[in-house]
Amino acid sequence: MYETVKPKEVKTWFKAAEVSKFPKNGGACIKYKDKQIAVFNFTREGTWYACQNACPHKMEMVLSRGMIGEENLVPKVACPMHKKTFSLKTGENLNGELEAIATYPVKVEGDVVYVGFSE
Amino acid sequence: MKTVIVVGNGMVGYKFCEKFVAKTDREAFKLIVFGEEPREAYDRVHLSAFFENGDAKRLSLAPREWYEENGIELLTNERVTDIHRNSKTITTLSEKTLAYDYLILATGSAPFVPPVQGVDKDGVFVYRTIEDLEHTLAYAEQIKKTTRSPKAAILGGGLLGLEAAKAVKDMGMEPHVVEFAPKLMPRQLDARSSKVLQVKLESMGINIHLSKATNQILGNGKITGMEFGEDDVLDVDMLVISAGIRPRDELGKSCGLKMGTRGGVVVDNTMRTSDPYIFAIGEVALYNQMIYGLVAPGYEMANVAVGQIIGDVETHMAADIDMSTKLKLIGVDVASFGIPFMPPEKGHSIIFENKTESLYKRINVSHDGQKLLGGILIGDATDYNMLLQMYLNEMPLPKNPEDLILGSRGGEDVSFGSAMDLPDTAVVCSCEAVTKGQICCSVKDDGNETVKAITKATKATTGCGGCKPMVEDLVRETLKSLGKVVKTSICEHFAYSRQELYDIVKLKGIQNFDELLDNHGTGHGCEVCKPLGASIFASIYNETANRQETIQDSNDRYLANIQRNGTYSVVPRVAAGEITPKQLMDIGRIAQKYDLYTKITGGQRIDMFGAKLHELPLIWEELIAEGFETGQAYGKSLRTVKSCVGSAWCRYGMDESVSFAIEIEDRYKGIRSPHKLKGGVSGCIRECAEARGKDFGFIAVEGGWNVYICGNGGANPKHAVLLAEKVDKETAMIYIDRFLMFYIQTAPPLTRTAAWLDKLGGGITYVQDVVINDSLGIADELDRGMQVLVDSYQCEWKEAVENPEIRARYTHFVNSEEEDETVEFVSLREQKMPTPWV
Ligand code: SRM
Ligand SMILES: Cc1cc2nc3c(=O)[nH]c(=O)nc-3n(C[C@H](O)[C@H](O)[C@H](O)COP(=O)(O)OP(=O)(O)OC[C@H]3O[C@@H](n4cnc5c(N)ncnc54)[C@H](O)[C@@H]3O)c2cc1C
Ligand code: SF4
Ligand code: FES
């Protein structure tokens, strides 16, 4: 149900929430139709990322509560359950063999955050 | 170009390839490898790890690409069926025929399955390959679905059998070890040590049956039990056979190589078989009339065979092969080295046994007291590496050899025990044959200044991993001898230890994590350095986890422990476990209102589980209104000070333990530290509060309080050690103030006090010097540091519910009021629990 959307595949820019709803250098969860999407405000890099909220390890809806950081310049999120880490760029599981998580494009216009979907 | 064919792609066959490509150029030789198993060679020694992670890739010794890159032709799933020595060719099961110049037999061994009636029944397994494990696991899963408390037997109480028993236990089955001999690990242990081990294993839930000869396996088609004597039956649902190994020598036999009377292909000290073009290495080779069932001798054999083939004819196999072993994974230390049981005419033994702690240590010393000949360690094998080295290198013994196992009892530190005292030729990593000299040179000359770098350069620690502590010591000590500070950098973002960062934050007055990272680190931080930073800021400024919430570990960020289904637990502080009926009712009422699962914790308080994120502030608001405050069950901070009822009620009590425990819990609550802290106060030496299992503890005795520190329950239990005797309450508290501050400032991240003390040079004597005698002149500073923390305490949940900005964090979606509909519960004994994970 969660599939990576590349920037050029975006059909809908969904208006997620105001910038202020997302903690600096942290994440929060948004709801889009029946999907839960984790959106991260990587203030130190000045970038935003989005990915599925479900951790592929145990399928719990928790990734938005994970801590973000970086490893060899790859931005990542650590799941709060068992600290599996995932690249926020490619979705790849960096410290294990779990399947990659789906990632989504994010853009900010004015003080509003938009997440891109292909449907 | 010559062709070398390797039959068998197991651990030793792989090692042959690795050493071969390192020493030859590609033009001169062609290397072809046949492996019968479907996968490329993997780490059989750590096979049991497969149970934990089910990850076969992680065991792989080298990926397929490695073989390609090195010009090795690897054919897996392909068994060699015949060797034709006259034409120097082999054929395979798929009828390939290939010619060789040299042939290497590395076919290993197979588990020995005793010819007992019924071993062919379903549910009987061996323990050698990943496929064996997959089959065992699948069967166990099936059994668990249909049987209430399934049992599994392990036939064989040797090294491997015990490892298999642990694995079976981890699969959720009740393990039963069945051994023919009257003791466990009959080849490595004497009767007494074997008994100590047995008692310990039994206490861990592993059942042991000794002196049992299995007559037959019972069951109709699938195993239901094992029969020993006529009326002696053990009901089991599964059996894993681990009764020894038999070399896979069938190829050698059929082509007429010289064989041992009980199997194995005979080799000389060049690893040549009776045919000079055929070598045998690893567990198929019979050398000195022995099959060596360990990787280290196999690796050495691979090295010798490579040397012989490339014309390095001086490389020979040593005559004596060390068979020392340390049992891994089972959860209790077991090691045996040299001659474990020794006849009195050869020397004398020094034996220390403490049954209540499951400890047994034996060393065998030559009659003249000069040499260590062997020994056995059960329960605590920390000194194994050092003792093994003393034995292997025939190093001189201390004046009182018993110091080696008892430690010096004269108050001074024992003089033995530094890895630096070893001769340069001492083989530290026996799997990869890396010497102390090589490691130290690599540090000094090649600038490999971390264990990671040494591992990369020398391959030390990559085998069984048993030498890792010693390699760590060597790296550290060599750096010290060069006058360099040992870099224990915490992660890629900071080239500092925790203690150094603590000092930086304090001296420079750094206020937040970004400032710390910008000025003293690189990159953007990670899940290691962020919580560590949070802990330091908390220890210095006593700021709550609410201020820099995104650098907190995820539990601290939401001031609650996350549970299986993403809900949280709520634990109010109940200092010393003392609670009024009114408070009980308040908790009951609130838990009922929010439909929470309640349980009394092991820390003498009440945990309420299953709160959804948005409910947390609502629940806490109600608890705070009734006078409760946060119990910080989520933080690396003070948890509980456990107490017994003490002299207020108990007829034996020497003092009021509850009052003291409340006072202490109130004093230290909220303090954040490198790891969590627990305390205990007992009213007399009967010790009902288990104070000696805590990071700090007090026991009332005639004339005052005994003060203990650095105890631990958890994964590696340790009894606390005595810091001071018969002191009054005020003095006791001053000592603990200083001890805690000293620990908070100097411990590495996530290190409990027991582990910290273990690594602290000088041990408890040193702590006593600092805390009681003020040998470093920092007592005042420590006292002040603690007072600041005590005075600035605030309940962070109160802060969170009263501050709208913080409170706003407690919502599942930021763009919707809806709840997370994926959260599910099922019922459990009139309460509820998360739907179990599949
Ligand atoms: C609830 C409780 C079990 C229970 O039902 O009784 C518990 C539950 C947890 N323990 Fe514990 N421990 C509980 C008492 C203990 C005890 C007993 C004691 O304190 O007397 C111990 C052994 C004593 C000790 O620590 O020395 C204990 C040793 C651990 C350890 C191992 C620590 C170690 O040094 O090896 C961990 C893991 C860790 O901290 O890294 C752990 C971690 C955990 C965590 C936090 C695991 C996690 O991250 O989710 C559990 C979550 C609790 C929650 O959601 O609220 N818990 N835990 C107990 C809560 C006590 C309390 O009131 O706060
Ligand atoms: C669970 C377990 C735990 C262990 N723990 C330890 C430990 O802690 N310390 C220690 O030192 N040792 C340990 N060992 C022993 C160690 O794994 C062996 O000593 C080592 O694997 C031997 O290597 P080998 O290459 O000789 O044999 P193997 O690793 O068995 O490799 C032989 C390979 O040859 C293949 N083969 C056989 N015949 C043919 C043929 N005709 N054609 C093609 N291929 C063939 C086999 O399928 C196999 O893959 C343990 C073993 C097990 C099973
Ligand atoms: S022992 Fe502690 S950490 Fe382990 S399951 Fe029980 S509560 Fe959780
Ligand atoms: S659920 Fe995410 S790491 Fe286990």
Short mmCIF file of N, CA and C in Angstrom, two decimals, chain B residues 12-70:
data_model
loop_
_atom_site.label_atom_id
_atom_site.label_comp_id
_atom_site.label_asym_id
_atom_site.label_seq_id
_atom_site.Cartn_x
_atom_site.Cartn_y
_atom_site.Cartn_z
N VAL B 12 36.80 -23.95 6.45
CA VAL B 12 38.22 -24.14 6.19
C VAL B 12 38.51 -24.06 4.68
N GLY B 13 37.60 -24.61 3.86
CA GLY B 13 37.76 -24.49 2.42
C GLY B 13 37.80 -23.03 2.01
N TYR B 14 36.93 -22.21 2.64
CA TYR B 14 36.94 -20.78 2.34
C TYR B 14 38.27 -20.14 2.74
N LYS B 15 38.73 -20.50 3.94
CA LYS B 15 39.97 -19.91 4.42
C LYS B 15 41.13 -20.23 3.48
N PHE B 16 41.09 -21.45 2.93
CA PHE B 16 42.11 -21.82 1.96
C PHE B 16 42.08 -20.83 0.78
N CYS B 17 40.88 -20.57 0.24
CA CYS B 17 40.76 -19.64 -0.88
C CYS B 17 41.30 -18.27 -0.51
N GLU B 18 40.91 -17.81 0.68
CA GLU B 18 41.31 -16.47 1.09
C GLU B 18 42.84 -16.36 1.14
N LYS B 19 43.46 -17.36 1.77
CA LYS B 19 44.92 -17.30 1.91
C LYS B 19 45.59 -17.51 0.56
N PHE B 20 44.98 -18.34 -0.28
CA PHE B 20 45.57 -18.65 -1.57
C PHE B 20 45.61 -17.42 -2.47
N VAL B 21 44.48 -16.72 -2.57
CA VAL B 21 44.48 -15.56 -3.47
C VAL B 21 45.36 -14.44 -2.93
N ALA B 22 45.56 -14.42 -1.63
CA ALA B 22 46.41 -13.37 -1.07
C ALA B 22 47.88 -13.62 -1.41
N LYS B 23 48.20 -14.88 -1.63
CA LYS B 23 49.62 -15.19 -1.79
C LYS B 23 50.05 -15.51 -3.22
N THR B 24 49.11 -15.70 -4.13
CA THR B 24 49.53 -16.08 -5.47
C THR B 24 49.07 -15.03 -6.47
N ASP B 25 49.69 -15.02 -7.65
CA ASP B 25 49.10 -14.13 -8.64
C ASP B 25 48.19 -14.95 -9.54
N ARG B 26 47.26 -14.24 -10.12
CA ARG B 26 46.14 -14.89 -10.76
C ARG B 26 46.52 -15.70 -11.98
N GLU B 27 47.63 -15.31 -12.61
CA GLU B 27 48.02 -15.95 -13.85
C GLU B 27 48.52 -17.38 -13.61
N ALA B 28 49.11 -17.61 -12.44
CA ALA B 28 49.81 -18.88 -12.23
C ALA B 28 48.87 -20.03 -11.89
N PHE B 29 47.74 -19.71 -11.24
CA PHE B 29 46.85 -20.78 -10.78
C PHE B 29 45.41 -20.52 -11.15
N LYS B 30 44.70 -21.61 -11.38
CA LYS B 30 43.26 -21.48 -11.51
C LYS B 30 42.64 -22.21 -10.32
N LEU B 31 41.70 -21.55 -9.65
CA LEU B 31 41.12 -22.13 -8.45
C LEU B 31 39.64 -22.44 -8.71
N ILE B 32 39.28 -23.71 -8.52
CA ILE B 32 37.87 -24.12 -8.70
C ILE B 32 37.37 -24.71 -7.38
N VAL B 33 36.24 -24.25 -6.92
CA VAL B 33 35.74 -24.69 -5.62
C VAL B 33 34.37 -25.35 -5.78
N PHE B 34 34.20 -26.52 -5.17
CA PHE B 34 32.90 -27.19 -5.17
C PHE B 34 32.32 -27.18 -3.77
N GLY B 35 31.06 -26.83 -3.70
CA GLY B 35 30.39 -26.87 -2.40
C GLY B 35 29.07 -27.60 -2.54
N GLU B 36 28.79 -28.47 -1.62
CA GLU B 36 27.58 -29.25 -1.72
C GLU B 36 26.37 -28.45 -1.23
N GLU B 37 26.62 -27.54 -0.29
CA GLU B 37 25.51 -26.75 0.25
C GLU B 37 25.08 -25.71 -0.77
N PRO B 38 23.81 -25.23 -0.65
CA PRO B 38 23.32 -24.28 -1.65
C PRO B 38 24.00 -22.91 -1.56
N ARG B 39 24.51 -22.57 -0.38
CA ARG B 39 25.07 -21.23 -0.21
C ARG B 39 26.58 -21.25 -0.26
N GLU B 40 27.16 -20.07 -0.46
CA GLU B 40 28.61 -19.96 -0.34
C GLU B 40 28.96 -20.08 1.16
N ALA B 41 30.26 -20.31 1.44
CA ALA B 41 30.68 -20.62 2.81
C ALA B 41 30.17 -19.61 3.83
N TYR B 42 29.76 -20.10 4.98
CA TYR B 42 29.28 -19.20 6.02
C TYR B 42 29.89 -19.59 7.37
N ASP B 43 29.65 -18.75 8.34
CA ASP B 43 30.27 -18.90 9.65
C ASP B 43 29.49 -19.91 10.49
N ARG B 44 29.94 -21.17 10.43
CA ARG B 44 29.23 -22.22 11.16
C ARG B 44 29.33 -22.01 12.67
N VAL B 45 30.45 -21.43 13.11
CA VAL B 45 30.66 -21.24 14.55
C VAL B 45 29.52 -20.41 15.16
N HIS B 46 29.03 -19.46 14.39
CA HIS B 46 27.96 -18.62 14.92
C HIS B 46 26.59 -18.99 14.36
N LEU B 47 26.48 -20.26 13.99
CA LEU B 47 25.23 -20.78 13.45
C LEU B 47 24.03 -20.42 14.33
N SER B 48 24.22 -20.50 15.64
CA SER B 48 23.08 -20.26 16.53
C SER B 48 22.53 -18.85 16.40
N ALA B 49 23.36 -17.93 15.90
CA ALA B 49 22.88 -16.56 15.73
C ALA B 49 21.71 -16.54 14.75
N PHE B 50 21.66 -17.55 13.89
CA PHE B 50 20.57 -17.64 12.91
C PHE B 50 19.21 -17.71 13.61
N PHE B 51 19.19 -18.30 14.80
CA PHE B 51 17.93 -18.38 15.55
C PHE B 51 17.44 -17.00 15.93
N GLU B 52 18.41 -16.14 16.25
CA GLU B 52 18.03 -14.82 16.73
C GLU B 52 17.53 -13.94 15.61
N ASN B 53 18.23 -13.98 14.47
CA ASN B 53 17.86 -13.01 13.44
C ASN B 53 17.36 -13.65 12.15
N GLY B 54 17.49 -14.99 12.03
CA GLY B 54 17.02 -15.65 10.81
C GLY B 54 17.68 -15.10 9.55
N ASP B 55 18.84 -14.52 9.73
CA ASP B 55 19.46 -13.81 8.64
C ASP B 55 20.69 -14.57 8.15
N ALA B 56 20.52 -15.36 7.08
CA ALA B 56 21.63 -16.19 6.61
C ALA B 56 22.74 -15.33 6.01
N LYS B 57 22.35 -14.23 5.40
CA LYS B 57 23.36 -13.39 4.74
C LYS B 57 24.40 -12.90 5.72
N ARG B 58 23.96 -12.62 6.94
CA ARG B 58 24.90 -12.06 7.90
C ARG B 58 25.99 -13.04 8.29
N LEU B 59 25.70 -14.35 8.11
CA LEU B 59 26.70 -15.35 8.47
C LEU B 59 27.73 -15.56 7.36
N SER B 60 27.39 -15.11 6.17
CA SER B 60 28.26 -15.38 5.02
C SER B 60 29.68 -14.89 5.27
N LEU B 61 30.67 -15.72 4.88
CA LEU B 61 32.07 -15.31 5.10
C LEU B 61 32.52 -14.35 4.01
N ALA B 62 32.02 -14.52 2.81
CA ALA B 62 32.31 -13.59 1.72
C ALA B 62 31.20 -13.75 0.69
N PRO B 63 30.74 -12.64 0.11
CA PRO B 63 29.66 -12.75 -0.88
C PRO B 63 30.20 -13.39 -2.16
N ARG B 64 29.28 -13.86 -2.98
CA ARG B 64 29.62 -14.49 -4.24
C ARG B 64 30.54 -13.61 -5.08
N GLU B 65 30.30 -12.29 -5.04
CA GLU B 65 31.12 -11.38 -5.86
C GLU B 65 32.60 -11.49 -5.49
N TRP B 66 32.84 -11.78 -4.21
CA TRP B 66 34.24 -11.87 -3.79
C TRP B 66 34.97 -12.97 -4.57
N TYR B 67 34.28 -14.09 -4.74
CA TYR B 67 34.91 -15.19 -5.48
C TYR B 67 35.17 -14.74 -6.93
N GLU B 68 34.16 -14.08 -7.50
CA GLU B 68 34.31 -13.61 -8.88
C GLU B 68 35.48 -12.65 -9.00
N GLU B 69 35.48 -11.65 -8.10
CA GLU B 69 36.54 -10.64 -8.16
C GLU B 69 37.92 -11.26 -8.08
N ASN B 70 38.02 -12.38 -7.36
CA ASN B 70 39.33 -12.98 -7.19
C ASN B 70 39.58 -14.13 -8.16
#
